[in-house]
Short mmCIF file of C-alpha atoms in Angstrom, two decimals:
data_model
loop_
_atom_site.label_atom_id
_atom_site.label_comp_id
_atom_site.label_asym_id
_atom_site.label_seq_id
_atom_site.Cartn_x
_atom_site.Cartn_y
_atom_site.Cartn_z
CA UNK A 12 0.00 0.00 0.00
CA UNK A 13 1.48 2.94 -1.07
CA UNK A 14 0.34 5.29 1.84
CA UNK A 15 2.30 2.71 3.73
CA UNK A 16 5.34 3.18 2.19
CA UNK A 17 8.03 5.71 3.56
CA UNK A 18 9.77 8.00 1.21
CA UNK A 19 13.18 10.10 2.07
CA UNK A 20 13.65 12.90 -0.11
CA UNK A 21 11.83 12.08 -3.31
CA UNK A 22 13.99 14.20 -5.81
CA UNK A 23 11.53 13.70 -9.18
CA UNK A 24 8.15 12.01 -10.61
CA UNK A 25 7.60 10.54 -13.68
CA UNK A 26 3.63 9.99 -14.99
CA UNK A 27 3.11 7.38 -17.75
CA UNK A 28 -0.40 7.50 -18.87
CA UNK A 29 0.11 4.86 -21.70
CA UNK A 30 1.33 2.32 -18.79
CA UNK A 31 -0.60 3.74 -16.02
CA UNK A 32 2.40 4.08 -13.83
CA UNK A 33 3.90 6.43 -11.66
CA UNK A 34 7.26 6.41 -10.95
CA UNK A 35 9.01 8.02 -7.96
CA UNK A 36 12.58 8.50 -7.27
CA UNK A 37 12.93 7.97 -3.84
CA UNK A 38 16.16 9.71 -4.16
CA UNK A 39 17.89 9.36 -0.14
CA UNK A 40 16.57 5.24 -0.30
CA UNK A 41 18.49 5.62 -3.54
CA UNK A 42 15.90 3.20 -5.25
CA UNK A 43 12.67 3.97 -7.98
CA UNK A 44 9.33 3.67 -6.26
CA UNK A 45 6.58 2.35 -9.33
CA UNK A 46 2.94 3.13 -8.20
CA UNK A 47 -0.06 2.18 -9.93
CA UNK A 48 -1.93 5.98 -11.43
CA UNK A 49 -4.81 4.25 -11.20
CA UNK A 50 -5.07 3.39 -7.10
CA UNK A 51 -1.80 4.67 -6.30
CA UNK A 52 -0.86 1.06 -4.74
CA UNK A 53 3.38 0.53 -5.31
CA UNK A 54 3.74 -2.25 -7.98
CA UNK A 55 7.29 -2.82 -6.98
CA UNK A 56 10.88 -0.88 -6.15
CA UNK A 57 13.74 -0.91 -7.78
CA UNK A 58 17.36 -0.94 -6.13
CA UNK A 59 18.13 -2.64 -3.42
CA UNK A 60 18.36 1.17 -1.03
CA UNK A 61 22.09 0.78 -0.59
CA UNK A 62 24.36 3.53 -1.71
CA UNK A 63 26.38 1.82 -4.23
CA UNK A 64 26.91 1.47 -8.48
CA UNK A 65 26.12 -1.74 -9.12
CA UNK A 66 24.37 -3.09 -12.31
CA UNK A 67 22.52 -6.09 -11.81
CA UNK A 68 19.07 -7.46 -11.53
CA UNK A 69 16.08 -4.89 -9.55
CA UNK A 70 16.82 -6.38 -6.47
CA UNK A 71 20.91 -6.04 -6.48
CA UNK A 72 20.98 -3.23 -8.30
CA UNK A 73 22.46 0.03 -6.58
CA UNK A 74 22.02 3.87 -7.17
CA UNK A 75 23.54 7.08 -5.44
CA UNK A 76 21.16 10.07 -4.89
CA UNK A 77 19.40 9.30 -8.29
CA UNK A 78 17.28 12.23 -9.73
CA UNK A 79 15.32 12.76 -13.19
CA UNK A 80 14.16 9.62 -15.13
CA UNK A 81 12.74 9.54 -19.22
CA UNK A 82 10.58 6.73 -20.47
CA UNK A 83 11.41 5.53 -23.65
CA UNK A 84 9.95 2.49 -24.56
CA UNK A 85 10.30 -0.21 -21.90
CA UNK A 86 13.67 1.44 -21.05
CA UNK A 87 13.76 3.84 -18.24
CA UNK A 88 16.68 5.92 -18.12
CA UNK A 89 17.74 7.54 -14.81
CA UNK A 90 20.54 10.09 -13.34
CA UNK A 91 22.04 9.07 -10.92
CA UNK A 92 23.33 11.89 -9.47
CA UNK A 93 25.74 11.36 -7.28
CA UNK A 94 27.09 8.17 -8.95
CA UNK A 95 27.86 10.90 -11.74
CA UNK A 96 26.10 8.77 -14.35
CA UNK A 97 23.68 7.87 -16.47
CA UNK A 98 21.54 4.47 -16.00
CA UNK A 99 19.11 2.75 -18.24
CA UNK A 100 16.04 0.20 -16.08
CA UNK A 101 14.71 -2.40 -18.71
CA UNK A 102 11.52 -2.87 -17.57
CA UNK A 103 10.94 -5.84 -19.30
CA UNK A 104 14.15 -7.65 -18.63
CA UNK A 105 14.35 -6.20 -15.20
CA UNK A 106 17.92 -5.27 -15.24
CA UNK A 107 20.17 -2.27 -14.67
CA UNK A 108 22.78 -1.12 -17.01
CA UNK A 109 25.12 1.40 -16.74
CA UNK A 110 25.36 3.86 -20.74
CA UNK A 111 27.63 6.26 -19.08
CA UNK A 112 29.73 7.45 -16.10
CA UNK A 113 32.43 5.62 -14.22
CA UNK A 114 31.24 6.67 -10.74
CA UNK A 115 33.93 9.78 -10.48
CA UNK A 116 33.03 13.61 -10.98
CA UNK A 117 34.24 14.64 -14.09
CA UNK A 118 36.56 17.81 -14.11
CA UNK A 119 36.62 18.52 -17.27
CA UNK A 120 34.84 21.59 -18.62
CA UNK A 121 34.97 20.29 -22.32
CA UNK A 122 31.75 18.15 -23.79
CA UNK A 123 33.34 17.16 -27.13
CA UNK A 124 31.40 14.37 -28.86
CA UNK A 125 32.54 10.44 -27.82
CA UNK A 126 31.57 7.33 -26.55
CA UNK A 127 29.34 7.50 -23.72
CA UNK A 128 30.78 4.13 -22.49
CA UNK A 129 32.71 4.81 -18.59
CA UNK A 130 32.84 8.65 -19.74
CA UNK A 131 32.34 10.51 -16.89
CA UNK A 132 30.21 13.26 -15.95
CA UNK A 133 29.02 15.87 -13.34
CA UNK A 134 25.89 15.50 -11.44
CA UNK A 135 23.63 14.73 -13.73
CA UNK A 136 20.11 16.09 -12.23
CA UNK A 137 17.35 15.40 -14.99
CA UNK A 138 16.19 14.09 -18.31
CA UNK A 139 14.28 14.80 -21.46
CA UNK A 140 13.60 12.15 -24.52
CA UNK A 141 13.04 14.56 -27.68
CA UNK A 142 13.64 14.29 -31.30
CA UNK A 143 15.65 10.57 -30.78
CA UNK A 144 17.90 12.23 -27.87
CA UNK A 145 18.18 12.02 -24.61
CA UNK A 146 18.85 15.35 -23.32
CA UNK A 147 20.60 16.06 -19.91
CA UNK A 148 20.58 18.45 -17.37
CA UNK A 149 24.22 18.27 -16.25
CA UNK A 150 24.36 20.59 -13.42
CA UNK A 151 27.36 20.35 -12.04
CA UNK A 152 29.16 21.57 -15.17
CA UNK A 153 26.00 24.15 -15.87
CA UNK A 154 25.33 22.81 -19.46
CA UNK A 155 22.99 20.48 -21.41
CA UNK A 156 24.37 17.79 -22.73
CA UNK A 157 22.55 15.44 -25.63
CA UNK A 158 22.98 11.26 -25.79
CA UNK A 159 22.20 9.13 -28.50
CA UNK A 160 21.35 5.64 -27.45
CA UNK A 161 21.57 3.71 -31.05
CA UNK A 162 25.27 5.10 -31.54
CA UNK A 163 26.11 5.38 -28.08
CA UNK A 164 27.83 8.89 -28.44
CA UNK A 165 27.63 11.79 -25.45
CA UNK A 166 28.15 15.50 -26.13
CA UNK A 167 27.62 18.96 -25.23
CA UNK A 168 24.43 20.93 -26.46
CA UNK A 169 24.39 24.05 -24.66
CA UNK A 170 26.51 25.86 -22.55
CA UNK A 171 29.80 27.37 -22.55
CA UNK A 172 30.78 25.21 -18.76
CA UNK A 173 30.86 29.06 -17.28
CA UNK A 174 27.98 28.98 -14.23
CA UNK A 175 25.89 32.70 -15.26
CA UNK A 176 22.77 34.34 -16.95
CA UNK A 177 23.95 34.83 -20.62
CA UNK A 178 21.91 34.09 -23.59
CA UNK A 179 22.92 33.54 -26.81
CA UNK A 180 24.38 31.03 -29.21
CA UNK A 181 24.08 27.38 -27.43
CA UNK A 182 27.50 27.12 -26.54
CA UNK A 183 28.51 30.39 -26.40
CA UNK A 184 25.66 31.09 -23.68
CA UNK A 185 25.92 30.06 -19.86
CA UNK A 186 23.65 28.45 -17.63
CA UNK A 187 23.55 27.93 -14.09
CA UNK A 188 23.22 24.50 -12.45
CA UNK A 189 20.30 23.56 -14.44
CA UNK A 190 18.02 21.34 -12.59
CA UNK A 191 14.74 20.12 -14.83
CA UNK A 192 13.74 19.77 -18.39
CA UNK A 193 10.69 19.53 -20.66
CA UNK A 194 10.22 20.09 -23.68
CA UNK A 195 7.31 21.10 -26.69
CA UNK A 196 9.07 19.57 -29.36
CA UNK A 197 10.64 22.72 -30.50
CA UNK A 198 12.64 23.82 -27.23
CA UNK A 199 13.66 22.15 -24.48
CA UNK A 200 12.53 24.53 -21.31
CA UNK A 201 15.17 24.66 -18.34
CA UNK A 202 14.68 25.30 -14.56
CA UNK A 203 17.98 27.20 -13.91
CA UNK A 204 18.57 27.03 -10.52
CA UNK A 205 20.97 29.20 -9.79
CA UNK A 206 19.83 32.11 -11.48
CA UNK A 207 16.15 31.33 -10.34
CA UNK A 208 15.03 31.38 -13.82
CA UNK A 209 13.74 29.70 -16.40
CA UNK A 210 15.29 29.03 -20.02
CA UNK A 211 15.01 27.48 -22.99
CA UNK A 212 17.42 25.72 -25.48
CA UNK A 213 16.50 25.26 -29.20
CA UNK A 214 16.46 21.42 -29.83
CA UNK A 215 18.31 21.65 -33.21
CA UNK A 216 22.09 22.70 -32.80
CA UNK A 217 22.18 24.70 -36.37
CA UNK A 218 21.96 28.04 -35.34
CA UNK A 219 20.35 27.19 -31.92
CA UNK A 220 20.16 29.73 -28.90
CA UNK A 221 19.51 29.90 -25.22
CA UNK A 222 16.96 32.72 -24.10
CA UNK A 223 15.57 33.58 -20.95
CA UNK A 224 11.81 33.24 -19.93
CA UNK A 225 11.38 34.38 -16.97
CA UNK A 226 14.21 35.52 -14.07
CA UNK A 227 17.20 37.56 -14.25
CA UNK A 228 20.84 37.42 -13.22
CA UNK A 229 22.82 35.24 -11.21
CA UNK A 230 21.63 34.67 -7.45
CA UNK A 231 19.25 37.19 -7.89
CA UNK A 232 15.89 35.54 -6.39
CA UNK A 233 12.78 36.63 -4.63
CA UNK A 234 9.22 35.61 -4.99
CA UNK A 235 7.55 38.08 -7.56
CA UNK A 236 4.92 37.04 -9.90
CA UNK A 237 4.81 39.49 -12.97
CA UNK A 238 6.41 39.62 -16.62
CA UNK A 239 9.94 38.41 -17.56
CA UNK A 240 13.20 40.20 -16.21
CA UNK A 241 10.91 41.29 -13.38
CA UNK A 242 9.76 38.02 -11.91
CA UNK A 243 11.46 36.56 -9.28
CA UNK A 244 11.57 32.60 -8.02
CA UNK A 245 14.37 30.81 -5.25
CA UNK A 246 16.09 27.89 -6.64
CA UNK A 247 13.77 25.95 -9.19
CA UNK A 248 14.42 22.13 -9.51
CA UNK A 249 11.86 21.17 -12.51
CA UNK A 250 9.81 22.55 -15.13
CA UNK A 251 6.75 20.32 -16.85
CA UNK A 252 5.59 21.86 -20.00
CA UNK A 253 1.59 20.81 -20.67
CA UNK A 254 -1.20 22.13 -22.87
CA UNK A 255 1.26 25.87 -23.84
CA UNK A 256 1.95 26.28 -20.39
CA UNK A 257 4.82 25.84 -18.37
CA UNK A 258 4.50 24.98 -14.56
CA UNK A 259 7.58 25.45 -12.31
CA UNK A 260 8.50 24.15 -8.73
CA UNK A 261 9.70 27.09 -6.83
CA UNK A 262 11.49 25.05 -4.47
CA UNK A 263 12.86 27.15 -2.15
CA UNK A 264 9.04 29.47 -2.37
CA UNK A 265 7.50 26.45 -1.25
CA UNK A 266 5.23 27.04 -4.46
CA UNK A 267 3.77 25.66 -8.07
CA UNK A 268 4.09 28.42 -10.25
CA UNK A 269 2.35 28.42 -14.32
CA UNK A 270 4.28 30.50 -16.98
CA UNK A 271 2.69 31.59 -20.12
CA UNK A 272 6.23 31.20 -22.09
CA UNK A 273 4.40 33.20 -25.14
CA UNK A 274 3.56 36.46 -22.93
CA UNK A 275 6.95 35.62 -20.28
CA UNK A 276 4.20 35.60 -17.74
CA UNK A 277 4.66 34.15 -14.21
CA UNK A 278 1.53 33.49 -11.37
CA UNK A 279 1.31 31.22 -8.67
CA UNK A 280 -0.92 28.37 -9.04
CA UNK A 281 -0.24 26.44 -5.77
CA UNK A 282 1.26 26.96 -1.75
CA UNK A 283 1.24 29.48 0.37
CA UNK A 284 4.75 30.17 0.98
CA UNK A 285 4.69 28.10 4.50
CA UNK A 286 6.57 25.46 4.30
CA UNK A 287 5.04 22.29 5.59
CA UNK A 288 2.45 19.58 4.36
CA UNK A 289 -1.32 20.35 3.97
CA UNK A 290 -3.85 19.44 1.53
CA UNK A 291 -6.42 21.16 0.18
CA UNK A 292 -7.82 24.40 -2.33
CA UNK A 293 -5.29 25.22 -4.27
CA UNK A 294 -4.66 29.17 -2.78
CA UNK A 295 -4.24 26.96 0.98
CA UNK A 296 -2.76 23.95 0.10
CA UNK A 297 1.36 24.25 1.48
CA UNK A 298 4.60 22.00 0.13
CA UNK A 299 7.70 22.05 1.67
CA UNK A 300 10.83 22.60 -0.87
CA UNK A 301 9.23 20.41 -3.93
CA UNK A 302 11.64 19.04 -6.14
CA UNK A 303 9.70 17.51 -9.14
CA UNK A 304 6.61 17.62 -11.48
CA UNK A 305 5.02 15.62 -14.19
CA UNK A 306 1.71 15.59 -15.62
CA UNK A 307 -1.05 12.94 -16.72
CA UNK A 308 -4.55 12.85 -16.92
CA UNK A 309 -5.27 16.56 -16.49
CA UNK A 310 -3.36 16.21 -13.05
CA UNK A 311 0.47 17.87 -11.80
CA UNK A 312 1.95 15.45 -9.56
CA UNK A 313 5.03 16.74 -7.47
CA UNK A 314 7.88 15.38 -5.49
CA UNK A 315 7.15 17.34 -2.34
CA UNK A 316 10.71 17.03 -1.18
#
């Protein structure tokens, strides 16, 4: 029973609607929670809750801190954050594999193209499947990095590896400890931490640039709902694009906020601002730091972290 079942930091949610699943990372058990979206009862876990990077069958297998997943097919692929890697679940076969990462922090600033195989990289926070890529939210080296699972080749997409607000040209521009992606199909739209903003990065790399939303420069944060340069939000971890809008988790706000990315408008749709757990209309209802959001059904589900 899933109202049973303890959770320690959940980091992000994924919502399948064509499988009817939810899955959770319970990111401190360093394991993937999988709950039915139709009764919410846990269909099983995956990881055995021990820090470790081991590959392996669902039971043995070990993550480290994992954060963002992306369903693609029956694989689910998940980084693991502090394992400084990138994991693939085969949901069919039931087994862990490692596609990249060695288990160190990379300290290299470059993200040439090359084999993803033991290449490693720095904290990988979230995912996004679009156009046949998987797209990565690399955070610790403040770019977005693009993987191709048929060739099995890793390499930079955005960002110059310099942590501050600068649009432009994708690897000319800098980001700052990007934390979430989603995409429309055209852009892939960025919670920035950092710079409390929100971004987006042209999918194709011909000619492809990095603008800003909503937000402004780096560390400056607040809580103002308005229009562009003049809104302010405190450390976003995850964006979830549905239906033309964008809705954010202002972690450190305690709030869901909804973007209009067409007007660069920014309201608050959910929480108070008091940070602690209560139910309820959406104007009263409270979250404490949430970390993750992903939609299904007409519903936002959230990682209240």
């Amino acid at each position: 029973d899933a109202s049973q079942t303890s959770l320690s930091f959940p980091g992000k949610v994924l919502a399948d609607a064509t499988g009817s699943r939810l899955f959770v990372m319970d990111s401190n058990h360093n394991r993937v929670v999988t709950l039915s979206l139709k009764d919410f009862q846990m269909l099983e876990t995956i990881g055995s809750g021990v820090i470790g990077f081991d590959d392996g069958g669902f039971e043995k297998a070990t993550f480290y801190h994992p954060q963002g997943m992306a369903l693609v097919g029956d694989q689910l692929f998940v980084a693991d954050t502090e394992n400084h890697a990138l994991r693939t679940i085969n949901l069919e076969t039931r087994q862990v594999t490692t596609v990249a990462g060695n288990g160190m922090q990379s300290q290299e600033l470059d993200a040439l193209p090359g084999n993803a195989q033991g290449r490693p990289l720095n904290s990988p926070w979230d995912l996004e499947w679009a156009h046949g890529v998987l797209f990565i939210a690399m955070a610790g080296s403040h770019q977005i990095w693009g993987f191709d699972p048929e060739s099995g080749i890793i390499a930079g997409h955005a960002g110059s590896g310099r942590e501050d607000h600068l649009d432009g040209p994708l690897l000319a521009a800098a980001l700052a400890q990007p934390s979430g992606l989603s995409s429309d199909g055209n852009v892939l739209f960025i919670a920035d931490s950092e710079i409390s903003s929100v971004r987006t990065v042209d999918l194709d790399p011909r000619g492809g640039h990095v603008k800003t939303v909503v937000g402004q420069g780096l560390f400056d944060y607040g809580d103002i709902d308005g229009v562009g340069a003049e809104v302010r939000l405190q450390h976003p971890l995850d964006v979830e694009h549905c239906d033309g809008l964008v809705y954010v988790v202002d972690t450190y706000n305690h709030k869901i906020k909804v973007i209009n990315p067409i007007a660069g408008e920014s309201r608050t749709l959910a929480g108070t601002g008091e940070a602690r757990l209560k139910d309820g209309p959406l104007g009263e209802a409270c979250f404490y730091e949430p970390g993750g959001l992903s939609s299904a059904g007409g519903r936002l589900f959230v990682a209240d972290t």
